Amino acid sequence: MSPSVFAPDRRSTQRATARAGSNIAFIKYWGVSDPVLNLPLSNSISMTLADAYTTTSVEWDTRGGLLNDEVTIDGTRLDPRRAERIARHLERMRVLASVSYRARVVSQNNFPMASGIASSASGFAALTVAGCTALGLDLTPTQLSALARRGSGSASRSLFGGYVEWEKGRDDASSAARQIQPPDHWDLQDIVAIVSAAEKAVSSESGHLLAVSSPFNMSRIDHIDALLTEVRSAIATRDIERLGVVIERDALAMHAVMMTSTPSLLYWQPGTLEVMQAVRQWREQDKLPVYFTIDAGPNVHLICESAYRAMVVDRLRALKSVEQVLVSKPGPGPILLDSHLF
Ligand code: PMV
């Protein structure tokens, strides 16, 4: 009898599970200067979310039985075409660790995928941490952030908790995020008004490539340093009014770029406008300090301090086009839930 029946193959499984929060950008990442490395045209700033996260397990098949990577998201096994972006990211980890074996990935979001909360940010952050840990790669948070960026730009920011800035950098190593303030610095809330849960027609991955075709793109980028300075300072001094004015301006500038690119990207639905108009009315008529931002989709993120959360949620629920409301506070960076290096 082979001794391996009694003595387990000590390197047969390398598995780890990580959880990472999604994030909402206050100054957006839109457009790439290098599509292969995913280098952005500008810095961006976001808040990592505590209550919208992805939990991902990666198990590397060191025995070589698996011929292809296997990916299951929210209970559904992805076909090779849909799993391709994840397989490309696993390949980056294989290259770093100089291994060739395939992986089994199981990923679960605690929020609906088409909710307007970025599952690619939390998903690629959790995948990077779990995959690298299971391979025994000893990377710093900055290196993990740069690696996560290759999977999805916004994932680079989910490698840190609280308030985070992604430095555009000059090359693969220098384009990474860093924390600018911890989660408990300021109890801001991200309140998402879901006006359509339909899957978006154009992914942000393809959208980034179109930004350069808009005549407004470089104008937005030329003005962005001043907005980044304003947002850093508004966060440091916990000034919601200063923050709010700038985040609305940048979200609208990004959507102007989207709408005027070729082909044109129009993510808004009638409900998107209903929510934007309502937010401005609550602010002007009722002095409610709440501001909006919108990612690459129709749903609207409302940003306010926690004291106003209940009032904003109640008002949103009363709007006719709002189907669902999701709320999150600032959260931590990725957490390793278990790891087995047998
Ligand atoms: O990381 P991606 O490729 O999903 O792009 C994110 C794009 C926006 O959500 C619209 C903006 C941002 O900075 O998160």
PDB file of N, CA and C and ligand atoms in Angstrom, residues 23 25 27-30 44 85 120 152-155 157 204-205 208 254 258 295-296, ligand 1:
ATOM      1  N   ASN A  23     -16.686  49.585  -2.511  1.00  0.00           N
ATOM      2  CA  ASN A  23     -16.446  50.990  -2.162  1.00  0.00           C
ATOM      3  C   ASN A  23     -17.256  51.889  -3.086  1.00  0.00           C
ATOM      4  N   ALA A  25     -17.008  55.588  -4.954  1.00  0.00           N
ATOM      5  CA  ALA A  25     -16.030  56.638  -5.276  1.00  0.00           C
ATOM      6  C   ALA A  25     -16.651  58.019  -5.132  1.00  0.00           C
ATOM      7  N   ILE A  27     -14.499  60.794  -5.936  1.00  0.00           N
ATOM      8  CA  ILE A  27     -13.928  61.286  -7.198  1.00  0.00           C
ATOM      9  C   ILE A  27     -13.698  60.021  -8.011  1.00  0.00           C
ATOM     10  N   LYS A  28     -14.279  59.989  -9.200  1.00  0.00           N
ATOM     11  CA  LYS A  28     -14.377  58.734  -9.941  1.00  0.00           C
ATOM     12  C   LYS A  28     -13.145  58.404 -10.768  1.00  0.00           C
ATOM     13  N   TYR A  29     -12.968  57.115 -10.957  1.00  0.00           N
ATOM     14  CA  TYR A  29     -12.007  56.588 -11.927  1.00  0.00           C
ATOM     15  C   TYR A  29     -12.799  56.332 -13.200  1.00  0.00           C
ATOM     16  N   TRP A  30     -12.460  57.050 -14.275  1.00  0.00           N
ATOM     17  CA  TRP A  30     -13.123  56.768 -15.565  1.00  0.00           C
ATOM     18  C   TRP A  30     -12.115  57.031 -16.673  1.00  0.00           C
ATOM     19  N   SER A  44      -8.244  58.671  -7.819  1.00  0.00           N
ATOM     20  CA  SER A  44      -9.650  58.656  -7.408  1.00  0.00           C
ATOM     21  C   SER A  44      -9.699  58.456  -5.893  1.00  0.00           C
ATOM     22  N   ARG A  85     -12.458  36.646 -17.160  1.00  0.00           N
ATOM     23  CA  ARG A  85     -11.790  37.774 -16.497  1.00  0.00           C
ATOM     24  C   ARG A  85     -11.149  37.313 -15.175  1.00  0.00           C
ATOM     25  N   SER A 120     -17.402  44.162  -8.622  1.00  0.00           N
ATOM     26  CA  SER A 120     -16.056  43.901  -9.143  1.00  0.00           C
ATOM     27  C   SER A 120     -15.003  44.437  -8.158  1.00  0.00           C
ATOM     28  N   SER A 152      -9.677  44.755 -11.614  1.00  0.00           N
ATOM     29  CA  SER A 152     -10.675  45.820 -11.717  1.00  0.00           C
ATOM     30  C   SER A 152     -10.078  47.031 -11.015  1.00  0.00           C
ATOM     31  N   GLY A 153     -10.046  48.167 -11.704  1.00  0.00           N
ATOM     32  CA  GLY A 153      -9.390  49.349 -11.140  1.00  0.00           C
ATOM     33  C   GLY A 153      -9.894  49.684  -9.744  1.00  0.00           C
ATOM     34  N   SER A 154     -11.221  49.719  -9.582  1.00  0.00           N
ATOM     35  CA  SER A 154     -11.777  50.122  -8.291  1.00  0.00           C
ATOM     36  C   SER A 154     -11.443  49.122  -7.181  1.00  0.00           C
ATOM     37  N   ALA A 155     -11.075  47.885  -7.529  1.00  0.00           N
ATOM     38  CA  ALA A 155     -10.694  46.891  -6.509  1.00  0.00           C
ATOM     39  C   ALA A 155      -9.420  47.311  -5.780  1.00  0.00           C
ATOM     40  N   ARG A 157      -8.821  50.030  -4.521  1.00  0.00           N
ATOM     41  CA  ARG A 157      -9.195  50.842  -3.350  1.00  0.00           C
ATOM     42  C   ARG A 157      -9.794  49.995  -2.239  1.00  0.00           C
ATOM     43  N   SER A 204     -18.215  48.473 -17.111  1.00  0.00           N
ATOM     44  CA  SER A 204     -17.257  49.573 -16.954  1.00  0.00           C
ATOM     45  C   SER A 204     -15.931  49.206 -17.619  1.00  0.00           C
ATOM     46  N   GLU A 205     -15.622  47.916 -17.675  1.00  0.00           N
ATOM     47  CA  GLU A 205     -14.369  47.492 -18.317  1.00  0.00           C
ATOM     48  C   GLU A 205     -14.315  48.005 -19.771  1.00  0.00           C
ATOM     49  N   HIS A 208     -14.363  52.193 -19.914  1.00  0.00           N
ATOM     50  CA  HIS A 208     -13.104  52.926 -19.696  1.00  0.00           C
ATOM     51  C   HIS A 208     -12.376  53.196 -21.013  1.00  0.00           C
ATOM     52  N   MET A 254     -18.369  62.958 -14.980  1.00  0.00           N
ATOM     53  CA  MET A 254     -18.092  61.617 -15.522  1.00  0.00           C
ATOM     54  C   MET A 254     -19.235  61.166 -16.443  1.00  0.00           C
ATOM     55  N   MET A 258     -19.331  60.056 -20.357  1.00  0.00           N
ATOM     56  CA  MET A 258     -19.960  58.812 -20.827  1.00  0.00           C
ATOM     57  C   MET A 258     -20.951  59.102 -21.962  1.00  0.00           C
ATOM     58  N   ASP A 295     -22.520  55.720 -10.190  1.00  0.00           N
ATOM     59  CA  ASP A 295     -21.478  54.972 -10.898  1.00  0.00           C
ATOM     60  C   ASP A 295     -21.945  54.641 -12.319  1.00  0.00           C
ATOM     61  N   ALA A 296     -21.362  53.601 -12.912  1.00  0.00           N
ATOM     62  CA  ALA A 296     -21.720  53.239 -14.287  1.00  0.00           C
ATOM     63  C   ALA A 296     -23.010  52.424 -14.283  1.00  0.00           C
TER      64      ALA A 296
HETATM   65  O1  PMV B   1     -13.236  49.195 -11.469  1.00  0.00           O
HETATM   66  P1  PMV B   1     -14.176  49.301 -12.621  1.00  0.00           P
HETATM   67  O2  PMV B   1     -13.525  48.926 -13.917  1.00  0.00           O
HETATM   68  O3  PMV B   1     -15.442  48.530 -12.359  1.00  0.00           O
HETATM   69  O4  PMV B   1     -14.587  50.830 -12.799  1.00  0.00           O
HETATM   70  C1  PMV B   1     -15.280  51.580 -11.827  1.00  0.00           C
HETATM   71  C2  PMV B   1     -15.888  52.773 -12.447  1.00  0.00           C
HETATM   72  C3  PMV B   1     -16.791  53.611 -11.561  1.00  0.00           C
HETATM   73  O5  PMV B   1     -17.470  52.808 -10.628  1.00  0.00           O
HETATM   74  C4  PMV B   1     -17.823  54.282 -12.463  1.00  0.00           C
HETATM   75  C5  PMV B   1     -16.048  54.723 -10.847  1.00  0.00           C
HETATM   76  C6  PMV B   1     -15.176  54.321  -9.667  1.00  0.00           C
HETATM   77  O6  PMV B   1     -14.170  54.998  -9.452  1.00  0.00           O
HETATM   78  O7  PMV B   1     -15.526  53.381  -8.927  1.00  0.00           O
END
